[in-house]
Amino acid sequence: MRRNKFAFSGINACFFTLLTLIGVGVAVPLNSQAQIHPVKPAKQDSLEKINALKEVQIKTIKLSRRQTSSTPLQILSGAELEKLNSLSVADAVRYFSGVQLKDYGGIGGLKTINVRSMGSNHTAVFYDGVQLGNAQNGQVDLGKFSLDNIEEIELYNGQKSSILQSAKGFASASSLYLKARQPNFEAGRSNRVKAAFRTGSFGLLNPSVLWQSKLGEHTYSTLSAELKKANGCYKYRITNGVYDTTAVRTDGDVETMRLELGLNGMLADSSKWSVKLYGYKDDQGLPGAIVANVFRFSQRMWNRNFFAQSAYEKKVGKYSLLASAKYSNDYMRYLNPDIVTTSGFLNNTYHQQEFYLSLANKLKINKYWDLVWSADYQRNHMDANLDRFAYPTRNTLLNVLATQLHFDRFDIQANVLSTLVSDQVKSGPSAGRKNELTPTVMVSWQPFDQKEFRVRSFYKSIFRMPTFNDLYYTFYQFTVLRPEYTKQYDLGFTYIKGYENRALSQFSIQADAYFNQVKDKIVAVPGTSQAMWSMRNLGKVEIKGIDVNIQSAWEVAQALNLSLGLSYTYQQAIDADPKSTTYKDQIPYVPLHNGTFLAGASYKKFAMNYSFLYTGERYDQSANIPKNYVQPFYTHDLAMHYNMQIQKRKLRLTAEVNNLLNQAYAVITNYPMPGRSYRFSLTYDY
Amino acid sequence: MKKMKAITRYACFLLILLSSFLGACRKDLQVIPEELVGILPADPSRQLQGFYLVNEGNMGMNKASLDYMDFSTGVYRRNMYNQMNPAQVNGLGDVANDVGIYGSKLYVVVNISNKVEVMDAKSGKRIQQINVTNPRYITFKDGKAYVSAYLGQVGVPDAPNGVVVQIDTASLKEEKRIEVGRQPEEMAVVGQKLYVANSGGYTPLNYDTRVSVIDLNSFSVVKNIDVAINLHRLKADKYGDIYVTSRGNYLDIHSKIYVIDTKTDLIKTRFDIGASNLVIDDDIAYFYGSEWSSNTGKFSLSYGMLDVKQEKILNTKFITDGTDAKIMIPYGIAVDKYTKEVFVTDARDYVSPGVLYCFDPAGKKKWSVVTGDIPAHFAMVYK
């Protein structure tokens, strides 16, 4: 128990230092004075301008969606995203507050996002407005999404605050939106080519190319292709203070190919359309748990994903329409040579298909009042070569009625979502039909005359359906499962301030306190044999948390710009089931404290970015006892950029160091993370 | 240049704070110490000096652990392996599947860690490990240890059969191995014959059904007895019979107990009763089992006793005080052959510490103690 006490005082020290840090972030800027360097918003001649979002100019400050959104919104976009040490979307989302990235390590390890401790199945991931589904296990491996073709990542707690959206947009506890690069041309040009080559640790070879073309006055095409090959090898260290061993992870090799084709444009009646084709293929090793006497793994996985999606947007007077459709076809093969059956190695194949259709309609009743009806239909089917497999088909119908009242200083939005789900199976019992009704209310309010300060709040009740794995996995006994429900209560504020005549040119803060409940949590319960489990609606979790984000921009001297960002998350996520053996204990892998610090500087052709990520102590199993204790970890990452221009052709050289201090750590127990690693890239843009 | 000054000041602040922040956050690593729990008054005269209890640990967590109940001092020592062997990289390992004492040595079969860990039975100090891929159970005879293992050859797709490995208990080296059925589980020696239950669990549509009989003199499979699908437990009584459990297919074919007469190697009797685990002491087999009910969507647990001399189910129970209602998942069972006390472990939800219960011969709970994760296998230390 002595150990535990120490842990507590240790963490308190961290917490208070972090608080002080935040304090400094707030206090110091207000004391400093400087000359005028007004911010000039960059002009872009592109579709982007057409898509330009409602922004209000106040002096030199723009109130962005971050400030006006009635649900907490965090954005990483454009230059900001390019500066970060990131290869995949997973690397980037680590910088968001309220988020835990479950990372099994290295290039090949699975990476999923858990927002506000409700579980990774509760975050929907959207790619260009349409959800990336996985009916099999409900999880999206963010490590598989390259940042190469991503322009913007947004994370909404609750849901996206814009009312005109597909019913799917209303149907998750939190949503991550990935936005592909939009066509963007310099004046007088109709083609743009961007090519990049990345290399470095893990035997990484990663060439990519992006070609945007203006096909007509209002028609654009985008072609993006990428190849990534890495042996995934890295050194890691394991120690208990007595033994201290360095070993090499040898089974995280990957080889991926991605090809994307996008077409979009505007018709004569100002309606917008887009089509996207996405193809992805990979062949990878599956890094396993490093346990005593086991350092190598022979399991492999192959994925092949394809989807085609299209969207259409039209506005006629008071009526707006948003329609989208998608077809996806995903194949996965898993090979385990450690399990030899009578017909050879265990070799499982899974094949999923999804068909999706969405219609969202908005009627602007008057200046202050909007009404929306969205309807989505989705059909999922799964085949697998498993014994006694159920071959499930799921039909989902989502209907949303939403309304918004918006006044100068007050904005309220409310909606009701109806979900109808029906499962059919070819063999065995089926989950049958489900019919659920869930509400959301959100408000945004400007209490004072200054537009810079806003208060926001939301309540959302939503659930996740049991996945195909939960219901029909062959080695589970079939049980009738209810959906896993979440309730979220959030209250927060945003504040932004621009300064003239000062070194500090902009300062913003957003902070939220929240209370979440997860009930009927779907958990696996074993029988008397490790081989036979059943899924049950058992768990209950209560989460009390605070997310704080502070950002500041500085203009220190001629051509020397600085940006500083700080995020902090406090989360008490406890097992709230009185019948549980670990009632009132913090749930696994959720630290009480975590935070990030980002600093960027640019001077003429040079830019530098430093990031610090801190994750506090956690437990890897439900009992909060010393043997389940996981050390805190913190990584320092550094990136240096050099930009040059040769006759309008932009060249950019980047060198990155990750985990600068070579800290030995693991996000998930027994999946050690890489020590210090390097990455170099060369980008050509014309 | 007022501005520069402000910036420098800010940067200094940050640097100082950041470094203090870092210094404060990670404490020195420590070996997780053994925990001592006083249970009973010291009883140095007791015939059962103590017993080792091996906790499997959930797969992938590397949390197999070793506890020792010391009756001579009355103290329960939780997590003693780490205490005794702190320098062993990654400790005891992942999923300990069996334990046995032979001579002065303690053997723990660690399934996912592909090893048999050998320790001094008195101190718990590690002697060495013997590498065996996917090992399951261990038994002993005439200076040799026999370990069943799921995989005979690694990386060969047309070699689904398992093996029994013979290890010399003096040199601690593998001497021979012999191919048996698919995914062999428990074993027992009767005379000069080693009986092995084969499960075939890797191919659920085509389970193995046989008990392999190995003649220990020639170390060859002399017979395969066809019993039932998915065999697991195999225990010998003192009358020359072995009790084998079939797990069924978890669907329409239910779990059963079969009795084989080793003189004829034929099935003598069958009990249509589910037994996940059993232990035989003198004339009594103590067992517990579970059956899945699709009506209630729950596993129903049952505890029972069987007279191995008469070969009939008894009406008596070894838990009579209602404690069985508290046990979520009975996972291990042992009997003190002198006092007839019964020890039962509860694995609870598999991901939090379990509980060990001691029942007196009348079935009343005497004491209980919190164990490691998934307490499962016992090795008794008699005087």
JSON list of N, CA, C and O in Angstrom, two decimals, chain B residues 291-324:
[
{"chain": "B", "resi": 291, "resn": "GLU", "atom": "N", "xyz": [-23.56, -25.65, -16.55]},
{"chain": "B", "resi": 291, "resn": "GLU", "atom": "CA", "xyz": [-24.27, -25.92, -17.80]},
{"chain": "B", "resi": 291, "resn": "GLU", "atom": "C", "xyz": [-24.84, -24.60, -18.30]},
{"chain": "B", "resi": 291, "resn": "GLU", "atom": "O", "xyz": [-25.35, -23.79, -17.53]},
{"chain": "B", "resi": 292, "resn": "TRP", "atom": "N", "xyz": [-24.75, -24.40, -19.59]},
{"chain": "B", "resi": 292, "resn": "TRP", "atom": "CA", "xyz": [-25.32, -23.21, -20.19]},
{"chain": "B", "resi": 292, "resn": "TRP", "atom": "C", "xyz": [-26.80, -23.46, -20.43]},
{"chain": "B", "resi": 292, "resn": "TRP", "atom": "O", "xyz": [-27.18, -24.51, -20.95]},
{"chain": "B", "resi": 293, "resn": "SER", "atom": "N", "xyz": [-27.61, -22.52, -20.04]},
{"chain": "B", "resi": 293, "resn": "SER", "atom": "CA", "xyz": [-29.03, -22.66, -20.33]},
{"chain": "B", "resi": 293, "resn": "SER", "atom": "C", "xyz": [-29.44, -21.56, -21.29]},
{"chain": "B", "resi": 293, "resn": "SER", "atom": "O", "xyz": [-29.32, -20.37, -20.97]},
{"chain": "B", "resi": 294, "resn": "SER", "atom": "N", "xyz": [-29.92, -21.95, -22.45]},
{"chain": "B", "resi": 294, "resn": "SER", "atom": "CA", "xyz": [-30.34, -20.92, -23.40]},
{"chain": "B", "resi": 294, "resn": "SER", "atom": "C", "xyz": [-31.67, -20.31, -22.98]},
{"chain": "B", "resi": 294, "resn": "SER", "atom": "O", "xyz": [-32.07, -19.26, -23.47]},
{"chain": "B", "resi": 295, "resn": "ASN", "atom": "N", "xyz": [-32.37, -20.98, -22.05]},
{"chain": "B", "resi": 295, "resn": "ASN", "atom": "CA", "xyz": [-33.62, -20.41, -21.56]},
{"chain": "B", "resi": 295, "resn": "ASN", "atom": "C", "xyz": [-33.36, -19.18, -20.70]},
{"chain": "B", "resi": 295, "resn": "ASN", "atom": "O", "xyz": [-33.96, -18.14, -20.88]},
{"chain": "B", "resi": 296, "resn": "THR", "atom": "N", "xyz": [-32.44, -19.33, -19.74]},
{"chain": "B", "resi": 296, "resn": "THR", "atom": "CA", "xyz": [-32.17, -18.21, -18.85]},
{"chain": "B", "resi": 296, "resn": "THR", "atom": "C", "xyz": [-31.03, -17.33, -19.36]},
{"chain": "B", "resi": 296, "resn": "THR", "atom": "O", "xyz": [-30.85, -16.23, -18.89]},
{"chain": "B", "resi": 297, "resn": "GLY", "atom": "N", "xyz": [-30.26, -17.84, -20.33]},
{"chain": "B", "resi": 297, "resn": "GLY", "atom": "CA", "xyz": [-29.12, -17.08, -20.81]},
{"chain": "B", "resi": 297, "resn": "GLY", "atom": "C", "xyz": [-28.03, -17.00, -19.77]},
{"chain": "B", "resi": 297, "resn": "GLY", "atom": "O", "xyz": [-27.30, -16.03, -19.69]},
{"chain": "B", "resi": 298, "resn": "LYS", "atom": "N", "xyz": [-27.93, -18.02, -18.94]},
{"chain": "B", "resi": 298, "resn": "LYS", "atom": "CA", "xyz": [-26.95, -18.01, -17.86]},
{"chain": "B", "resi": 298, "resn": "LYS", "atom": "C", "xyz": [-26.31, -19.38, -17.71]},
{"chain": "B", "resi": 298, "resn": "LYS", "atom": "O", "xyz": [-26.89, -20.38, -18.11]},
{"chain": "B", "resi": 299, "resn": "PHE", "atom": "N", "xyz": [-25.13, -19.38, -17.09]},
{"chain": "B", "resi": 299, "resn": "PHE", "atom": "CA", "xyz": [-24.52, -20.63, -16.71]},
{"chain": "B", "resi": 299, "resn": "PHE", "atom": "C", "xyz": [-25.09, -21.01, -15.35]},
{"chain": "B", "resi": 299, "resn": "PHE", "atom": "O", "xyz": [-25.16, -20.20, -14.45]},
{"chain": "B", "resi": 300, "resn": "SER", "atom": "N", "xyz": [-25.52, -22.26, -15.21]},
{"chain": "B", "resi": 300, "resn": "SER", "atom": "CA", "xyz": [-25.95, -22.68, -13.87]},
{"chain": "B", "resi": 300, "resn": "SER", "atom": "C", "xyz": [-24.86, -23.57, -13.29]},
{"chain": "B", "resi": 300, "resn": "SER", "atom": "O", "xyz": [-24.30, -24.43, -13.96]},
{"chain": "B", "resi": 301, "resn": "LEU", "atom": "N", "xyz": [-24.51, -23.32, -12.04]},
{"chain": "B", "resi": 301, "resn": "LEU", "atom": "CA", "xyz": [-23.42, -24.02, -11.40]},
{"chain": "B", "resi": 301, "resn": "LEU", "atom": "C", "xyz": [-23.95, -25.13, -10.52]},
{"chain": "B", "resi": 301, "resn": "LEU", "atom": "O", "xyz": [-25.03, -25.02, -9.95]},
{"chain": "B", "resi": 302, "resn": "SER", "atom": "N", "xyz": [-23.18, -26.21, -10.42]},
{"chain": "B", "resi": 302, "resn": "SER", "atom": "CA", "xyz": [-23.57, -27.27, -9.50]},
{"chain": "B", "resi": 302, "resn": "SER", "atom": "C", "xyz": [-22.33, -27.84, -8.84]},
{"chain": "B", "resi": 302, "resn": "SER", "atom": "O", "xyz": [-21.26, -27.84, -9.42]},
{"chain": "B", "resi": 303, "resn": "TYR", "atom": "N", "xyz": [-22.49, -28.26, -7.60]},
{"chain": "B", "resi": 303, "resn": "TYR", "atom": "CA", "xyz": [-21.39, -28.86, -6.86]},
{"chain": "B", "resi": 303, "resn": "TYR", "atom": "C", "xyz": [-21.83, -30.25, -6.43]},
{"chain": "B", "resi": 303, "resn": "TYR", "atom": "O", "xyz": [-22.99, -30.44, -6.05]},
{"chain": "B", "resi": 304, "resn": "GLY", "atom": "N", "xyz": [-20.94, -31.24, -6.52]},
{"chain": "B", "resi": 304, "resn": "GLY", "atom": "CA", "xyz": [-21.38, -32.58, -6.15]},
{"chain": "B", "resi": 304, "resn": "GLY", "atom": "C", "xyz": [-20.25, -33.47, -5.66]},
{"chain": "B", "resi": 304, "resn": "GLY", "atom": "O", "xyz": [-19.07, -33.11, -5.72]},
{"chain": "B", "resi": 305, "resn": "MET", "atom": "N", "xyz": [-20.65, -34.63, -5.14]},
{"chain": "B", "resi": 305, "resn": "MET", "atom": "CA", "xyz": [-19.70, -35.62, -4.67]},
{"chain": "B", "resi": 305, "resn": "MET", "atom": "C", "xyz": [-20.07, -36.98, -5.24]},
{"chain": "B", "resi": 305, "resn": "MET", "atom": "O", "xyz": [-21.24, -37.27, -5.47]},
{"chain": "B", "resi": 306, "resn": "LEU", "atom": "N", "xyz": [-19.05, -37.79, -5.45]},
{"chain": "B", "resi": 306, "resn": "LEU", "atom": "CA", "xyz": [-19.24, -39.06, -6.11]},
{"chain": "B", "resi": 306, "resn": "LEU", "atom": "C", "xyz": [-18.42, -40.10, -5.36]},
{"chain": "B", "resi": 306, "resn": "LEU", "atom": "O", "xyz": [-17.27, -39.84, -5.00]},
{"chain": "B", "resi": 307, "resn": "ASP", "atom": "N", "xyz": [-19.02, -41.26, -5.11]},
{"chain": "B", "resi": 307, "resn": "ASP", "atom": "CA", "xyz": [-18.29, -42.35, -4.45]},
{"chain": "B", "resi": 307, "resn": "ASP", "atom": "C", "xyz": [-17.60, -43.18, -5.52]},
{"chain": "B", "resi": 307, "resn": "ASP", "atom": "O", "xyz": [-18.26, -43.81, -6.35]},
{"chain": "B", "resi": 308, "resn": "VAL", "atom": "N", "xyz": [-16.26, -43.16, -5.55]},
{"chain": "B", "resi": 308, "resn": "VAL", "atom": "CA", "xyz": [-15.56, -43.84, -6.64]},
{"chain": "B", "resi": 308, "resn": "VAL", "atom": "C", "xyz": [-15.46, -45.35, -6.41]},
{"chain": "B", "resi": 308, "resn": "VAL", "atom": "O", "xyz": [-15.14, -46.11, -7.32]},
{"chain": "B", "resi": 309, "resn": "LYS", "atom": "N", "xyz": [-15.73, -45.77, -5.18]},
{"chain": "B", "resi": 309, "resn": "LYS", "atom": "CA", "xyz": [-15.70, -47.20, -4.92]},
{"chain": "B", "resi": 309, "resn": "LYS", "atom": "C", "xyz": [-17.01, -47.82, -5.41]},
{"chain": "B", "resi": 309, "resn": "LYS", "atom": "O", "xyz": [-17.00, -48.80, -6.16]},
{"chain": "B", "resi": 310, "resn": "GLN", "atom": "N", "xyz": [-18.12, -47.20, -5.00]},
{"chain": "B", "resi": 310, "resn": "GLN", "atom": "CA", "xyz": [-19.44, -47.67, -5.43]},
{"chain": "B", "resi": 310, "resn": "GLN", "atom": "C", "xyz": [-19.78, -47.18, -6.84]},
{"chain": "B", "resi": 310, "resn": "GLN", "atom": "O", "xyz": [-20.71, -47.67, -7.46]},
{"chain": "B", "resi": 311, "resn": "GLU", "atom": "N", "xyz": [-19.04, -46.17, -7.31]},
{"chain": "B", "resi": 311, "resn": "GLU", "atom": "CA", "xyz": [-19.31, -45.51, -8.59]},
{"chain": "B", "resi": 311, "resn": "GLU", "atom": "C", "xyz": [-20.74, -45.00, -8.66]},
{"chain": "B", "resi": 311, "resn": "GLU", "atom": "O", "xyz": [-21.51, -45.35, -9.56]},
{"chain": "B", "resi": 312, "resn": "LYS", "atom": "N", "xyz": [-21.09, -44.20, -7.66]},
{"chain": "B", "resi": 312, "resn": "LYS", "atom": "CA", "xyz": [-22.41, -43.57, -7.70]},
{"chain": "B", "resi": 312, "resn": "LYS", "atom": "C", "xyz": [-22.35, -42.16, -7.09]},
{"chain": "B", "resi": 312, "resn": "LYS", "atom": "O", "xyz": [-21.50, -41.86, -6.25]},
{"chain": "B", "resi": 313, "resn": "ILE", "atom": "N", "xyz": [-23.26, -41.34, -7.57]},
{"chain": "B", "resi": 313, "resn": "ILE", "atom": "CA", "xyz": [-23.33, -39.96, -7.11]},
{"chain": "B", "resi": 313, "resn": "ILE", "atom": "C", "xyz": [-23.89, -39.95, -5.70]},
{"chain": "B", "resi": 313, "resn": "ILE", "atom": "O", "xyz": [-24.85, -40.65, -5.40]},
{"chain": "B", "resi": 314, "resn": "LEU", "atom": "N", "xyz": [-23.27, -39.15, -4.83]},
{"chain": "B", "resi": 314, "resn": "LEU", "atom": "CA", "xyz": [-23.74, -39.05, -3.45]},
{"chain": "B", "resi": 314, "resn": "LEU", "atom": "C", "xyz": [-24.71, -37.89, -3.31]},
{"chain": "B", "resi": 314, "resn": "LEU", "atom": "O", "xyz": [-24.71, -36.95, -4.12]},
{"chain": "B", "resi": 315, "resn": "ASN", "atom": "N", "xyz": [-25.52, -37.96, -2.27]},
{"chain": "B", "resi": 315, "resn": "ASN", "atom": "CA", "xyz": [-26.46, -36.87, -2.01]},
{"chain": "B", "resi": 315, "resn": "ASN", "atom": "C", "xyz": [-25.83, -35.75, -1.20]},
{"chain": "B", "resi": 315, "resn": "ASN", "atom": "O", "xyz": [-26.37, -34.67, -1.11]},
{"chain": "B", "resi": 316, "resn": "THR", "atom": "N", "xyz": [-24.67, -36.04, -0.60]},
{"chain": "B", "resi": 316, "resn": "THR", "atom": "CA", "xyz": [-24.02, -35.04, 0.24]},
{"chain": "B", "resi": 316, "resn": "THR", "atom": "C", "xyz": [-23.35, -33.96, -0.63]},
{"chain": "B", "resi": 316, "resn": "THR", "atom": "O", "xyz": [-23.04, -34.15, -1.78]},
{"chain": "B", "resi": 317, "resn": "LYS", "atom": "N", "xyz": [-23.15, -32.81, 0.03]},
{"chain": "B", "resi": 317, "resn": "LYS", "atom": "CA", "xyz": [-22.50, -31.69, -0.67]},
{"chain": "B", "resi": 317, "resn": "LYS", "atom": "C", "xyz": [-21.28, -31.26, 0.14]},
{"chain": "B", "resi": 317, "resn": "LYS", "atom": "O", "xyz": [-21.25, -31.43, 1.36]},
{"chain": "B", "resi": 318, "resn": "PHE", "atom": "N", "xyz": [-20.29, -30.69, -0.55]},
{"chain": "B", "resi": 318, "resn": "PHE", "atom": "CA", "xyz": [-19.13, -30.21, 0.21]},
{"chain": "B", "resi": 318, "resn": "PHE", "atom": "C", "xyz": [-19.22, -28.73, 0.55]},
{"chain": "B", "resi": 318, "resn": "PHE", "atom": "O", "xyz": [-18.37, -28.19, 1.25]},
{"chain": "B", "resi": 319, "resn": "ILE", "atom": "N", "xyz": [-20.27, -28.07, 0.06]},
{"chain": "B", "resi": 319, "resn": "ILE", "atom": "CA", "xyz": [-20.58, -26.72, 0.55]},
{"chain": "B", "resi": 319, "resn": "ILE", "atom": "C", "xyz": [-22.03, -26.77, 1.02]},
{"chain": "B", "resi": 319, "resn": "ILE", "atom": "O", "xyz": [-22.94, -27.05, 0.23]},
{"chain": "B", "resi": 320, "resn": "THR", "atom": "N", "xyz": [-22.23, -26.56, 2.31]},
{"chain": "B", "resi": 320, "resn": "THR", "atom": "CA", "xyz": [-23.59, -26.71, 2.85]},
{"chain": "B", "resi": 320, "resn": "THR", "atom": "C", "xyz": [-24.14, -25.43, 3.47]},
{"chain": "B", "resi": 320, "resn": "THR", "atom": "O", "xyz": [-25.30, -25.34, 3.82]},
{"chain": "B", "resi": 321, "resn": "ASP", "atom": "N", "xyz": [-23.27, -24.41, 3.60]},
{"chain": "B", "resi": 321, "resn": "ASP", "atom": "CA", "xyz": [-23.69, -23.22, 4.33]},
{"chain": "B", "resi": 321, "resn": "ASP", "atom": "C", "xyz": [-24.14, -22.07, 3.43]},
{"chain": "B", "resi": 321, "resn": "ASP", "atom": "O", "xyz": [-24.28, -20.94, 3.88]},
{"chain": "B", "resi": 322, "resn": "GLY", "atom": "N", "xyz": [-24.34, -22.35, 2.15]},
{"chain": "B", "resi": 322, "resn": "GLY", "atom": "CA", "xyz": [-24.83, -21.31, 1.24]},
{"chain": "B", "resi": 322, "resn": "GLY", "atom": "C", "xyz": [-23.74, -20.44, 0.64]},
{"chain": "B", "resi": 322, "resn": "GLY", "atom": "O", "xyz": [-24.02, -19.55, -0.15]},
{"chain": "B", "resi": 323, "resn": "THR", "atom": "N", "xyz": [-22.49, -20.74, 0.97]},
{"chain": "B", "resi": 323, "resn": "THR", "atom": "CA", "xyz": [-21.38, -19.97, 0.39]},
{"chain": "B", "resi": 323, "resn": "THR", "atom": "C", "xyz": [-21.33, -20.11, -1.13]},
{"chain": "B", "resi": 323, "resn": "THR", "atom": "O", "xyz": [-20.86, -19.21, -1.83]},
{"chain": "B", "resi": 324, "resn": "ASP", "atom": "N", "xyz": [-21.83, -21.24, -1.63]},
{"chain": "B", "resi": 324, "resn": "ASP", "atom": "CA", "xyz": [-21.79, -21.47, -3.09]},
{"chain": "B", "resi": 324, "resn": "ASP", "atom": "C", "xyz": [-22.50, -20.36, -3.86]},
{"chain": "B", "resi": 324, "resn": "ASP", "atom": "O", "xyz": [-22.14, -20.07, -5.00]}
]
